[in-house]
XYZ file of C-alpha atoms in Angstrom:
754
model
C 52.647 42.457 34.137
C 52.818 39.945 30.821
C 53.265 36.720 33.144
C 50.863 33.978 32.647
C 50.430 31.386 36.122
C 50.135 28.431 33.643
C 52.496 26.947 31.066
C 51.429 27.441 27.298
C 49.238 24.252 27.058
C 47.087 25.346 29.659
C 44.401 27.995 29.839
C 43.057 30.075 32.771
C 39.528 31.161 33.718
C 38.831 35.006 33.800
C 38.992 34.419 37.537
C 42.841 33.397 37.191
C 42.026 30.175 38.704
C 44.111 27.615 36.498
C 42.318 25.182 34.618
C 43.491 22.130 32.596
C 43.461 22.058 29.132
C 42.575 18.306 28.711
C 43.542 18.355 25.018
C 47.264 19.056 25.237
C 49.081 16.403 23.202
C 50.884 15.339 26.849
C 47.482 14.122 28.183
C 46.305 12.000 25.578
C 47.388 8.605 27.012
C 46.212 10.008 30.717
C 42.818 8.339 32.095
C 40.026 11.084 32.201
C 39.809 11.228 35.787
C 43.435 12.608 36.102
C 43.091 14.877 33.138
C 40.686 16.571 35.194
C 43.456 17.500 37.726
C 45.759 20.644 36.903
C 49.352 19.735 35.965
C 50.855 20.598 38.819
C 48.669 18.871 41.189
C 48.545 15.714 39.567
C 52.502 15.544 39.097
C 53.150 16.187 42.828
C 50.297 14.394 44.514
C 49.806 10.356 44.874
C 46.999 9.398 43.046
C 46.728 5.899 44.893
C 45.302 5.605 48.437
C 45.090 2.721 51.309
C 42.051 3.540 53.194
C 42.862 1.174 56.023
C 46.131 3.178 56.837
C 46.388 4.092 60.415
C 45.206 7.702 61.125
C 43.987 8.573 65.052
C 46.263 6.721 67.126
C 48.222 6.416 70.521
C 51.332 7.818 68.426
C 49.275 10.323 67.054
C 48.182 11.774 70.515
C 51.447 11.115 71.738
C 53.291 13.266 69.348
C 50.747 16.239 69.576
C 51.560 16.473 73.415
C 55.527 16.496 72.601
C 55.289 18.922 69.751
C 52.276 21.241 70.484
C 53.009 22.821 73.732
C 56.596 24.096 72.401
C 55.262 25.862 69.642
C 52.523 27.450 71.786
C 55.042 28.711 74.513
C 57.729 30.309 71.870
C 54.912 31.932 69.604
C 52.824 33.393 72.700
C 56.065 34.377 74.578
C 57.578 35.925 71.209
C 54.993 38.440 70.658
C 56.019 40.581 73.978
C 59.877 40.312 72.432
C 61.960 42.527 70.299
C 63.562 39.449 68.990
C 61.830 35.893 69.257
C 61.971 32.256 68.676
C 60.284 30.446 65.904
C 58.635 27.277 65.620
C 58.074 26.202 62.134
C 55.304 23.673 61.230
C 57.605 22.252 58.844
C 59.802 21.536 61.384
C 57.233 19.340 63.114
C 56.290 17.968 59.699
C 59.785 16.336 59.245
C 60.692 15.857 62.853
C 57.319 14.050 63.448
C 58.085 12.010 60.354
C 61.095 10.383 62.023
C 59.997 10.395 65.636
C 57.004 8.504 64.304
C 59.056 5.899 62.719
C 60.923 5.547 65.780
C 57.690 4.733 67.998
C 56.405 2.438 65.323
C 60.139 0.314 66.144
C 59.822 0.510 69.949
C 56.515 0.561 71.253
C 54.920 -2.972 71.739
C 52.254 -4.117 69.812
C 49.953 -4.096 72.760
C 45.998 -3.543 73.215
C 44.953 -1.597 75.879
C 41.158 -1.917 77.020
C 39.338 1.518 78.493
C 38.186 0.390 81.932
C 34.340 0.474 82.578
C 33.863 0.966 78.460
C 34.014 -1.275 75.197
C 36.688 1.191 73.990
C 40.457 -0.387 73.038
C 43.521 0.814 71.128
C 46.389 -0.362 70.127
C 49.750 1.015 71.461
C 51.394 0.344 68.154
C 49.095 -0.847 65.208
C 51.679 -1.110 62.622
C 54.004 0.751 60.393
C 54.323 4.529 60.830
C 51.785 6.149 58.109
C 52.089 9.226 56.496
C 48.167 9.845 57.530
C 49.547 9.940 61.100
C 52.349 12.523 60.076
C 49.578 14.943 58.382
C 47.263 14.934 61.691
C 50.303 15.618 63.786
C 51.478 18.533 61.662
C 47.879 19.461 61.325
C 47.247 19.496 64.924
C 50.516 21.606 65.637
C 49.434 24.195 62.818
C 46.319 24.334 65.100
C 47.442 24.647 68.285
C 51.490 25.174 68.581
C 50.525 29.070 67.973
C 49.893 32.499 69.771
C 46.250 33.180 70.309
C 44.799 36.666 69.330
C 43.129 37.224 72.493
C 46.540 38.117 73.978
C 46.453 41.919 73.136
C 43.060 42.629 75.031
C 43.851 40.357 77.902
C 47.323 41.968 78.400
C 45.892 45.531 78.100
C 43.546 45.423 80.513
C 45.694 43.873 82.971
C 48.650 45.593 82.442
C 48.139 49.066 81.356
C 44.284 49.497 82.767
C 44.705 47.085 86.086
C 41.898 45.058 84.882
C 42.382 41.277 85.401
C 39.612 39.031 83.572
C 39.041 36.101 85.156
C 41.130 32.994 83.762
C 37.898 30.655 83.063
C 36.637 33.587 81.097
C 39.949 34.211 79.157
C 40.304 30.578 78.141
C 37.002 30.111 76.935
C 36.979 33.323 75.212
C 40.375 32.508 73.356
C 39.099 28.912 72.643
C 35.730 30.319 70.976
C 37.196 33.246 68.998
C 39.101 30.083 67.132
C 36.568 27.761 66.965
C 33.769 30.160 65.431
C 36.546 30.593 62.905
C 36.750 26.974 62.034
C 33.084 26.622 62.377
C 32.551 29.564 59.845
C 35.038 27.887 57.440
C 31.695 25.763 56.211
C 30.565 28.905 54.162
C 33.622 28.449 51.499
C 34.013 24.828 52.146
C 32.085 23.769 49.777
C 33.200 26.038 47.126
C 36.877 26.004 47.541
C 37.993 22.354 48.870
C 36.506 19.825 46.382
C 37.265 21.560 42.821
C 40.575 20.736 41.702
C 40.688 23.971 40.002
C 41.495 25.622 43.307
C 45.069 24.427 43.941
C 46.195 26.016 47.336
C 49.548 26.377 46.725
C 50.954 26.300 49.969
C 48.971 23.256 50.809
C 50.499 21.741 47.507
C 54.271 22.617 48.984
C 53.616 20.719 52.317
C 51.965 17.951 50.452
C 55.263 17.884 48.305
C 57.198 17.471 51.620
C 54.843 14.660 52.662
C 55.247 12.614 49.779
C 58.948 13.211 49.682
C 59.493 12.029 53.189
C 57.413 8.949 53.092
C 58.743 7.596 49.940
C 60.876 4.290 50.890
C 64.508 4.303 50.500
C 63.724 1.212 48.503
C 62.202 3.798 45.824
C 63.942 5.173 42.889
C 67.193 6.988 42.537
C 64.974 10.189 42.047
C 63.333 9.614 45.405
C 66.383 9.349 47.072
C 67.788 12.285 45.346
C 64.732 14.214 46.406
C 65.729 13.527 50.364
C 69.058 14.591 49.643
C 67.914 17.841 47.920
C 65.434 18.486 50.579
C 68.142 18.019 53.567
C 70.884 19.388 51.985
C 68.910 22.504 51.228
C 67.619 22.684 54.762
C 71.256 22.385 56.161
C 72.780 24.938 53.812
C 69.888 27.562 54.654
C 70.461 27.072 58.514
C 74.379 27.654 58.465
C 73.479 30.383 55.772
C 71.415 32.391 57.820
C 73.890 33.015 60.305
C 75.577 35.041 58.086
C 73.217 37.866 57.440
C 71.116 37.443 60.362
C 74.545 37.743 62.667
C 77.909 37.874 61.591
C 77.495 39.396 58.048
C 74.424 41.641 58.083
C 75.655 43.876 55.076
C 74.097 40.601 53.431
C 70.717 41.440 54.342
C 70.422 44.571 52.223
C 73.173 45.292 49.446
C 72.773 49.076 48.840
C 74.822 49.645 45.711
C 73.848 53.712 45.767
C 75.195 53.900 49.146
C 78.518 52.177 48.213
C 78.892 54.566 45.217
C 77.822 57.453 47.674
C 78.151 56.774 51.112
C 77.847 60.375 52.482
C 75.073 61.675 49.661
C 72.035 62.160 51.810
C 69.662 61.775 48.719
C 71.744 58.631 47.202
C 71.165 57.109 50.638
C 67.625 57.575 50.626
C 67.136 56.422 47.263
C 69.134 53.401 47.571
C 68.958 52.129 51.265
C 66.655 48.882 51.798
C 66.492 49.969 55.641
C 64.767 53.373 56.013
C 64.915 54.118 52.657
C 63.284 53.225 48.840
C 65.186 50.556 48.440
C 66.325 51.373 44.429
C 68.559 48.720 42.934
C 68.902 47.099 46.113
C 69.369 43.206 46.792
C 69.039 41.110 49.655
C 70.517 37.677 50.319
C 68.650 37.140 53.485
C 65.928 34.626 53.247
C 64.023 36.309 55.536
C 63.874 39.088 53.257
C 63.437 37.202 50.231
C 60.545 34.926 51.459
C 59.074 37.648 53.695
C 56.460 35.473 55.661
C 53.882 38.074 55.181
C 53.583 37.706 51.651
C 54.563 33.846 51.435
C 57.864 32.317 49.532
C 58.155 33.480 46.020
C 58.622 29.873 45.023
C 54.865 28.558 46.128
C 52.950 31.886 45.198
C 52.400 31.751 41.336
C 54.723 34.041 39.263
C 51.789 36.529 38.605
C 51.336 37.105 42.081
C 54.985 38.579 42.430
C 54.840 40.569 39.380
C 51.782 42.166 40.867
C 53.306 42.426 44.345
C 56.756 43.746 42.676
C 54.508 46.220 40.708
C 53.181 47.536 44.553
C 56.091 47.762 45.873
C 57.565 49.865 43.010
C 54.412 52.196 43.277
C 55.049 52.538 47.105
C 58.668 53.092 47.341
C 59.998 54.105 44.130
C 56.772 56.852 43.096
C 54.841 57.389 45.966
C 57.902 57.851 48.481
C 59.905 60.464 46.191
C 56.742 62.127 45.231
C 56.026 62.841 49.371
C 59.525 63.742 50.314
C 60.508 66.114 47.289
C 57.284 66.645 45.763
C 54.191 67.765 47.025
C 52.216 64.452 47.902
C 51.019 64.970 51.397
C 50.773 68.420 53.247
C 52.488 67.050 56.466
C 56.185 66.666 55.920
C 57.411 65.466 59.084
C 58.013 61.687 59.998
C 57.338 60.468 56.441
C 58.024 56.518 56.890
C 56.907 56.374 60.186
C 53.874 54.604 61.664
C 53.478 56.160 64.993
C 51.311 59.096 66.242
C 52.645 62.358 66.383
C 51.765 66.369 67.286
C 51.990 69.264 64.926
C 55.647 69.626 65.509
C 57.036 66.142 64.583
C 57.792 64.825 68.165
C 55.620 61.590 69.658
C 52.256 62.135 70.608
C 51.595 61.542 74.164
C 48.685 59.263 73.618
C 48.217 58.018 77.529
C 47.501 61.757 78.463
C 44.021 61.497 76.711
C 42.980 58.876 79.031
C 41.275 60.036 82.236
C 41.591 57.592 85.751
C 37.834 56.276 85.052
C 39.053 55.004 81.336
C 37.203 58.137 79.876
C 38.608 60.609 76.925
C 40.011 63.426 78.297
C 38.754 66.407 76.019
C 40.841 68.863 78.022
C 44.045 67.507 77.422
C 43.184 66.749 73.582
C 42.410 70.423 73.105
C 45.886 71.486 74.752
C 47.639 68.766 72.601
C 46.113 69.186 69.322
C 45.093 66.737 66.630
C 46.937 63.572 65.667
C 49.103 63.555 62.843
C 50.712 60.638 60.742
C 53.083 59.942 58.269
C 52.433 60.679 54.562
C 53.466 56.756 53.921
C 51.108 55.404 56.660
C 48.283 57.465 55.127
C 48.267 56.019 51.865
C 48.908 52.385 53.478
C 45.711 52.889 55.323
C 44.005 54.282 52.101
C 44.877 50.857 50.234
C 44.308 48.660 53.369
C 40.742 50.004 53.224
C 40.486 49.562 49.476
C 41.474 45.677 49.376
C 38.273 45.024 51.439
C 36.134 46.218 48.907
C 37.852 45.303 45.798
C 38.025 41.470 47.084
C 34.235 41.464 46.954
C 33.880 43.063 43.649
C 36.933 41.340 41.774
C 35.387 37.694 43.106
C 32.097 38.740 41.888
C 33.209 39.870 38.191
C 36.216 37.450 37.793
C 34.782 34.427 39.766
C 31.629 34.116 39.012
C 31.985 31.199 36.517
C 33.263 29.200 39.172
C 31.104 30.038 41.775
C 27.877 29.737 39.590
C 29.215 26.013 38.948
C 29.582 25.205 42.369
C 26.566 26.445 43.192
C 24.704 24.112 40.560
C 26.619 21.185 42.151
C 25.277 22.153 45.264
C 21.870 22.307 44.004
C 22.070 19.046 42.394
C 23.041 17.391 45.415
C 20.208 19.091 47.501
C 17.906 17.721 45.202
C 19.161 13.767 45.645
C 18.370 14.681 49.428
C 21.990 13.870 50.941
C 21.976 10.508 49.538
C 25.530 11.110 48.028
C 28.343 13.130 49.434
C 29.969 16.580 47.891
C 32.739 14.230 46.149
C 30.171 12.240 44.055
C 29.477 15.617 42.241
C 33.375 16.084 41.039
C 34.852 13.024 38.514
C 38.527 13.835 39.165
C 40.815 11.184 40.784
C 41.218 12.848 44.208
C 37.480 13.103 44.984
C 36.843 9.619 43.748
C 39.670 8.570 46.252
C 37.816 10.576 48.745
C 34.628 8.952 48.423
C 36.072 6.177 50.629
C 35.578 8.228 53.571
C 32.699 9.805 55.705
C 32.570 13.667 55.199
C 32.410 15.897 58.080
C 28.501 16.420 58.421
C 27.292 20.165 58.492
C 25.821 19.779 61.958
C 29.873 19.349 63.366
C 30.434 22.943 62.289
C 26.828 24.193 63.496
C 26.903 22.668 66.493
C 30.983 24.235 66.962
C 29.427 27.807 65.788
C 26.717 27.449 68.542
C 28.834 26.333 71.461
C 31.403 29.307 70.258
C 28.743 31.712 69.821
C 27.252 30.979 73.248
C 30.379 31.312 75.219
C 31.307 34.461 73.695
C 27.810 36.017 74.095
C 27.803 34.659 77.983
C 31.118 36.427 78.418
C 30.597 39.676 76.939
C 27.164 39.856 78.709
C 29.054 39.504 81.988
C 31.048 42.643 80.816
C 34.307 40.598 80.677
C 35.766 41.669 77.565
C 34.839 45.538 76.716
C 32.466 45.335 74.038
C 28.827 45.561 73.356
C 27.201 42.609 72.637
C 25.507 43.942 69.427
C 28.959 44.544 67.843
C 29.640 40.692 68.248
C 26.843 40.487 65.787
C 28.702 43.041 63.439
C 32.034 41.246 63.568
C 30.276 37.884 62.358
C 28.662 39.614 59.689
C 31.334 41.677 58.296
C 34.250 38.720 58.563
C 31.747 35.801 57.434
C 30.772 37.914 54.192
C 34.821 38.362 53.834
C 35.861 34.631 54.343
C 34.608 33.583 50.513
C 36.279 36.120 48.831
C 39.752 36.085 50.788
C 39.734 32.400 50.694
C 38.869 31.949 47.029
C 41.709 34.643 46.480
C 44.272 32.825 48.559
C 43.347 29.130 46.963
C 44.870 30.027 43.885
C 46.957 32.966 44.650
C 48.500 31.856 48.030
C 48.228 35.635 48.864
C 46.574 36.449 52.178
C 45.078 39.630 52.407
C 46.423 41.450 55.745
C 43.602 42.315 58.195
C 45.475 45.527 59.201
C 43.596 48.020 61.539
C 40.125 47.860 59.531
C 38.611 46.211 62.114
C 39.736 48.612 64.974
C 38.406 51.494 62.765
C 35.052 50.029 62.500
C 34.844 49.433 65.830
C 35.801 52.780 67.010
C 32.704 54.145 64.511
C 30.661 51.783 66.618
C 31.288 52.176 69.965
C 31.486 56.190 69.528
C 28.055 56.322 68.026
C 26.830 55.046 71.319
C 27.422 55.676 74.893
C 29.571 53.521 76.990
C 31.966 51.006 76.392
C 34.934 53.245 75.885
C 37.713 50.819 77.144
C 40.997 50.989 75.078
C 41.328 47.173 75.040
C 38.041 46.880 73.388
C 39.321 47.753 69.982
C 41.845 44.591 70.081
C 38.981 42.397 71.903
C 36.644 43.100 68.742
C 39.615 42.547 66.827
C 40.626 39.253 67.588
C 37.157 38.033 66.950
C 36.576 39.856 63.871
C 40.316 38.797 62.484
C 40.066 35.193 63.591
C 36.924 34.781 62.048
C 38.586 35.022 58.509
C 42.219 33.437 59.397
C 41.105 30.708 61.252
C 38.590 30.028 58.420
C 41.602 30.156 55.818
C 43.834 27.872 58.041
C 41.273 25.514 58.505
C 40.509 25.401 54.294
C 44.304 25.345 54.084
C 44.764 22.362 56.144
C 41.777 20.217 54.794
C 43.183 20.916 51.443
C 46.363 19.115 52.738
C 44.162 16.290 54.090
C 42.301 15.706 50.697
C 45.625 15.742 48.827
C 47.008 13.076 51.000
C 43.616 11.386 51.424
C 43.038 11.370 55.177
C 39.633 11.317 56.521
C 38.041 14.535 56.503
C 36.455 13.732 60.099
C 40.193 13.111 61.225
C 41.247 16.106 59.739
C 38.519 18.097 61.828
C 39.023 16.502 65.058
C 43.133 17.368 64.488
C 42.095 20.980 63.947
C 39.989 21.248 67.090
C 42.420 18.900 69.218
C 45.447 21.194 68.827
C 43.558 24.296 70.125
C 42.037 22.314 73.257
C 45.873 21.805 73.782
C 47.167 25.267 72.919
C 44.674 27.257 74.420
C 45.460 27.082 78.118
C 49.385 27.071 77.257
C 48.887 30.237 75.609
C 47.368 31.823 78.839
C 49.616 30.654 81.369
C 52.523 31.955 79.236
C 50.724 35.284 78.933
C 50.108 35.300 82.829
C 53.875 34.598 83.577
C 55.039 37.137 80.897
C 53.008 39.906 82.516
C 54.073 38.833 85.879
C 57.569 38.489 85.569
C 58.198 40.827 82.696
C 55.366 43.625 83.280
C 57.439 46.427 84.710
C 59.658 46.084 81.356
C 56.813 45.679 78.927
C 54.748 48.703 80.196
C 57.860 51.038 80.149
C 57.908 51.381 83.885
C 61.283 50.063 83.509
C 63.863 49.101 80.957
C 64.692 46.012 79.965
C 68.757 45.804 80.107
C 69.003 43.416 77.440
C 66.385 45.106 75.406
C 64.227 42.281 74.707
C 61.100 42.715 76.359
C 60.219 45.583 74.988
C 56.210 44.740 74.377
C 56.156 46.728 71.012
C 53.237 45.066 69.519
C 51.310 45.722 73.111
C 52.167 49.235 72.782
C 50.786 49.540 69.304
C 47.470 47.822 70.551
C 47.307 50.526 73.033
C 47.683 53.352 70.521
C 44.874 51.837 68.189
C 42.844 51.547 71.504
C 43.256 55.259 72.147
C 42.875 56.179 68.659
C 40.090 54.583 67.463
C 37.783 53.836 70.895
C 38.740 57.083 72.748
C 39.586 59.841 70.223
C 37.119 58.238 67.700
C 37.406 58.225 63.967
C 35.487 61.007 63.670
C 37.602 63.492 65.419
C 40.560 61.635 64.125
C 39.800 62.016 60.485
C 38.586 65.966 60.809
C 41.818 66.795 59.730
C 42.402 67.767 56.357
C 45.290 65.154 55.713
C 42.492 62.403 56.325
C 40.113 63.623 53.871
C 41.058 61.292 51.008
C 40.720 57.959 53.167
C 36.761 57.786 52.259
C 37.545 57.673 48.587
C 39.161 54.083 49.379
C 36.264 52.476 49.463
C 35.142 54.064 45.929
C 38.310 52.999 44.489
C 38.231 49.211 45.883
C 34.831 48.929 44.224
C 35.645 50.553 40.798
C 39.049 49.513 39.822
C 38.222 45.772 39.521
C 35.221 47.200 37.293
C 37.437 49.104 34.807
C 40.012 45.942 34.481
C 37.028 43.722 33.975
C 36.107 45.948 31.172
C 39.348 45.725 29.877
C 39.751 41.764 30.046
C 36.431 41.227 28.437
C 37.262 43.989 25.789
C 40.613 42.259 25.000
C 40.444 39.189 26.024
C 43.821 37.692 24.320
C 45.569 40.981 25.494
C 49.469 40.312 26.002
C 48.775 42.843 29.118
C 46.581 40.151 30.397
C 44.252 42.173 32.493
C 42.466 39.483 34.496
C 46.083 38.944 36.369
C 46.108 42.449 37.655
C 44.693 41.687 40.696
C 43.765 44.952 42.343
C 43.177 43.115 46.059
C 46.636 41.805 45.959
C 48.103 45.334 44.779
C 46.471 47.441 47.101
C 47.113 45.165 50.015
C 50.788 44.976 48.921
C 50.711 48.677 48.828
C 49.369 48.928 52.025
C 52.581 46.778 53.391
C 54.434 49.328 55.624
C 57.774 49.786 53.848
C 58.974 52.430 56.379
C 61.738 50.238 58.083
C 62.327 47.403 55.450
C 62.346 47.904 51.774
C 64.949 45.366 50.686
C 64.561 42.159 49.278
C 61.714 43.057 46.956
C 63.839 42.670 43.727
C 65.630 39.651 45.321
C 61.832 37.995 45.440
C 61.229 39.119 42.324
C 64.426 37.495 40.698
C 63.804 33.903 42.935
C 60.146 34.234 41.426
C 61.146 34.673 37.948
C 63.596 31.835 37.967
C 61.661 29.267 39.838
C 58.090 29.965 39.149
C 58.724 31.444 35.487
C 61.880 30.270 33.707
C 61.954 26.504 35.492
C 58.035 25.931 35.335
C 57.927 26.916 31.789
C 61.353 25.483 30.590
C 62.144 22.551 33.041
C 59.007 21.228 34.082
C 60.133 17.946 35.303
C 62.983 19.335 37.017
C 60.598 22.210 38.915
C 57.971 19.306 39.907
C 60.898 17.004 41.570
C 62.328 19.818 43.505
C 60.350 23.389 43.768
C 58.223 22.651 46.393
C 60.942 20.619 48.236
C 63.419 23.199 48.058
C 60.970 25.885 48.813
C 60.091 23.903 52.255
C 63.570 23.338 53.110
C 64.380 27.201 52.722
C 61.443 28.134 55.167
C 61.754 25.376 57.614
C 65.819 26.037 57.603
C 65.209 29.442 58.187
C 63.282 29.141 60.862
C 65.523 26.504 62.568
C 68.412 29.173 62.142
C 66.427 31.868 64.064
C 65.488 29.338 66.797
C 69.027 28.396 66.779
C 70.260 32.059 66.833
C 67.488 32.896 69.668
C 68.969 30.221 71.804
C 72.532 30.879 71.304
C 72.428 34.495 71.649
C 69.349 36.026 72.712
C 67.466 33.556 75.254
C 69.558 34.794 78.367
C 72.442 37.311 78.101
C 72.320 38.977 74.652
C 75.743 38.199 72.717
C 76.509 40.914 70.294
C 78.081 40.242 67.075
C 81.341 42.297 67.285
C 81.612 45.180 64.619
C 83.791 45.221 61.524
C 83.602 45.960 57.779
C 80.416 43.813 57.166
C 78.504 45.019 60.422
C 79.534 48.720 60.545
C 78.330 50.119 64.005
C 77.259 53.520 61.993
C 74.986 51.291 59.164
C 75.142 47.914 58.097
C 74.065 49.336 54.797
C 77.254 52.084 54.901
C 74.154 54.556 53.925
C 76.079 57.036 56.244
C 74.199 59.838 55.187
C 70.455 58.617 55.947
C 68.736 60.438 57.988
């Protein structure tokens, strides 16, 4: 790992967050407040602002009600399906720009007075503004999604015949989101204003906003950027029909299988679907971009290097050691994440539940303990380790930045509230944001209190299956992780996957006491603890977009709250429609003739509930095969200390130990590669070309086009998936005829793969 995330004329702190070298020769002519911004930021973000540009307008509300409901419907419905439509926020970002301009042209310039109040608003306050575009997009990012409470609601109703009142469901769904938004305040002062925290994904969206809102009267370069953006978008929309439908072989090019299509060993080594993925390439943007890891054109190259190393370690070292060596004592189902009996057949988890929803000890003794595939075991190991390592890594490598922020907060406190946080940063962006009122802390506190009281009330009524005291544990554990996880994401654009850690913790807690053994309790607890972290990070990410686009912070805050107000009731209606209309298919009582309404994710949540709540971690981990898992926490604590020691001992080493992020590596290894191990080499190649070569050698070209093309590819891919869903899966499934590039036996032509 010899790559540095920044250009040679920049330096990095020990925490890997980029810092501009203001002594660089190319910065001599820049004003001091511009020099303080990282080069990547000042070359993309506009450093001018119009404080009078409209923000929360009638057009904003109109477009929110136009764009949020479809996303809330599609996302929520898709969770129950094998294939699902997507609703990319980049699509909303682009579409709302043009619809907004259209509304500015056709709406009358009429002022409406609200009856019995002094309020009034204009139907058309003037030209469509970039700030309105940002607010519509942020609202859609908040509300045009699914809701984490869907699993516990669906499990209770479908599997255990327990229907939770609609009001309780809707308020619970609101509360778990809003409590995460409220707890974003824990990290906001540290990560939002300091210019060294770039937030790469926010910067990518900012690049799109900047391009969309450049006038056609601007320079040829501005017009060329638009041509490149929409040209790339159109190309990927049409291209994705090949690997995803017409020519699936392009999604996984297994060269070893071409050489030896009937050799089982060569097939396992080379296959990208169910194999090691060695020397395997992919031309499918779904595999290259890999939405769980983010686009290689957005994340810094060092992040891509660490993730590639994690993939190599997982698939090219551990997998063959387990398959042909002595790694792992149970040799069945190596690359499966399901539960099994000792003989390798599926474990009948439903048999462990009595009619009164208690653990069936007799059935457990008859069936025996649960077995897991070896790859799933080491995935769990590194999943657990990433939690501890995030704390340790930030404490060691991020201390200088965190300390500096704390000092600024203390200075602000001494001035007794006479200044805003922007006054303590002197870069151009913070200077511009001084024109706007900050979101007061009491707004976050009020949002937290309202959400807290709502959840406590619902739990006190025994409506969501978990004891009240575990809610306090969820707040504490997730609250502790908000800062380290957000800190990591702010400069690496890597989001640590929660995995099943919350469900495991809940299993330990409820099995230490009597009662509350409902299997849906694990997913209910996970929805609270998981959303606290995820929603806090989403809020910070969107607020950073507002910071880059000079949008009033209070308007951003409102748009995030408003999006969920619209989206949650729609989510609930969709959940009930699916359970009523497709419940027999999802529960497995009947088989969907289209093979779409399978509810695989819901089945997995049910398995976790049985595994952690009924059986319990103590029984589960009593077997010898689970003995190494507790050492994951020790590894997570010790590995960052070792690398920090190496970094301090050899600070100028070409190995750059400060970039060997253990949390990213561990989370990368915990990614389950059993079904798909293709795309990672292609991802590395794309990352090298875009984020290393062009960033270092062709920076002028990179700054104009990289983020635009990245956004176009992501948006185009999602639009293509939506079109394929509508054309081939929304009603009757239309399958592509089999041919050489779509072989019926194996699209990779790995005919001997077991």
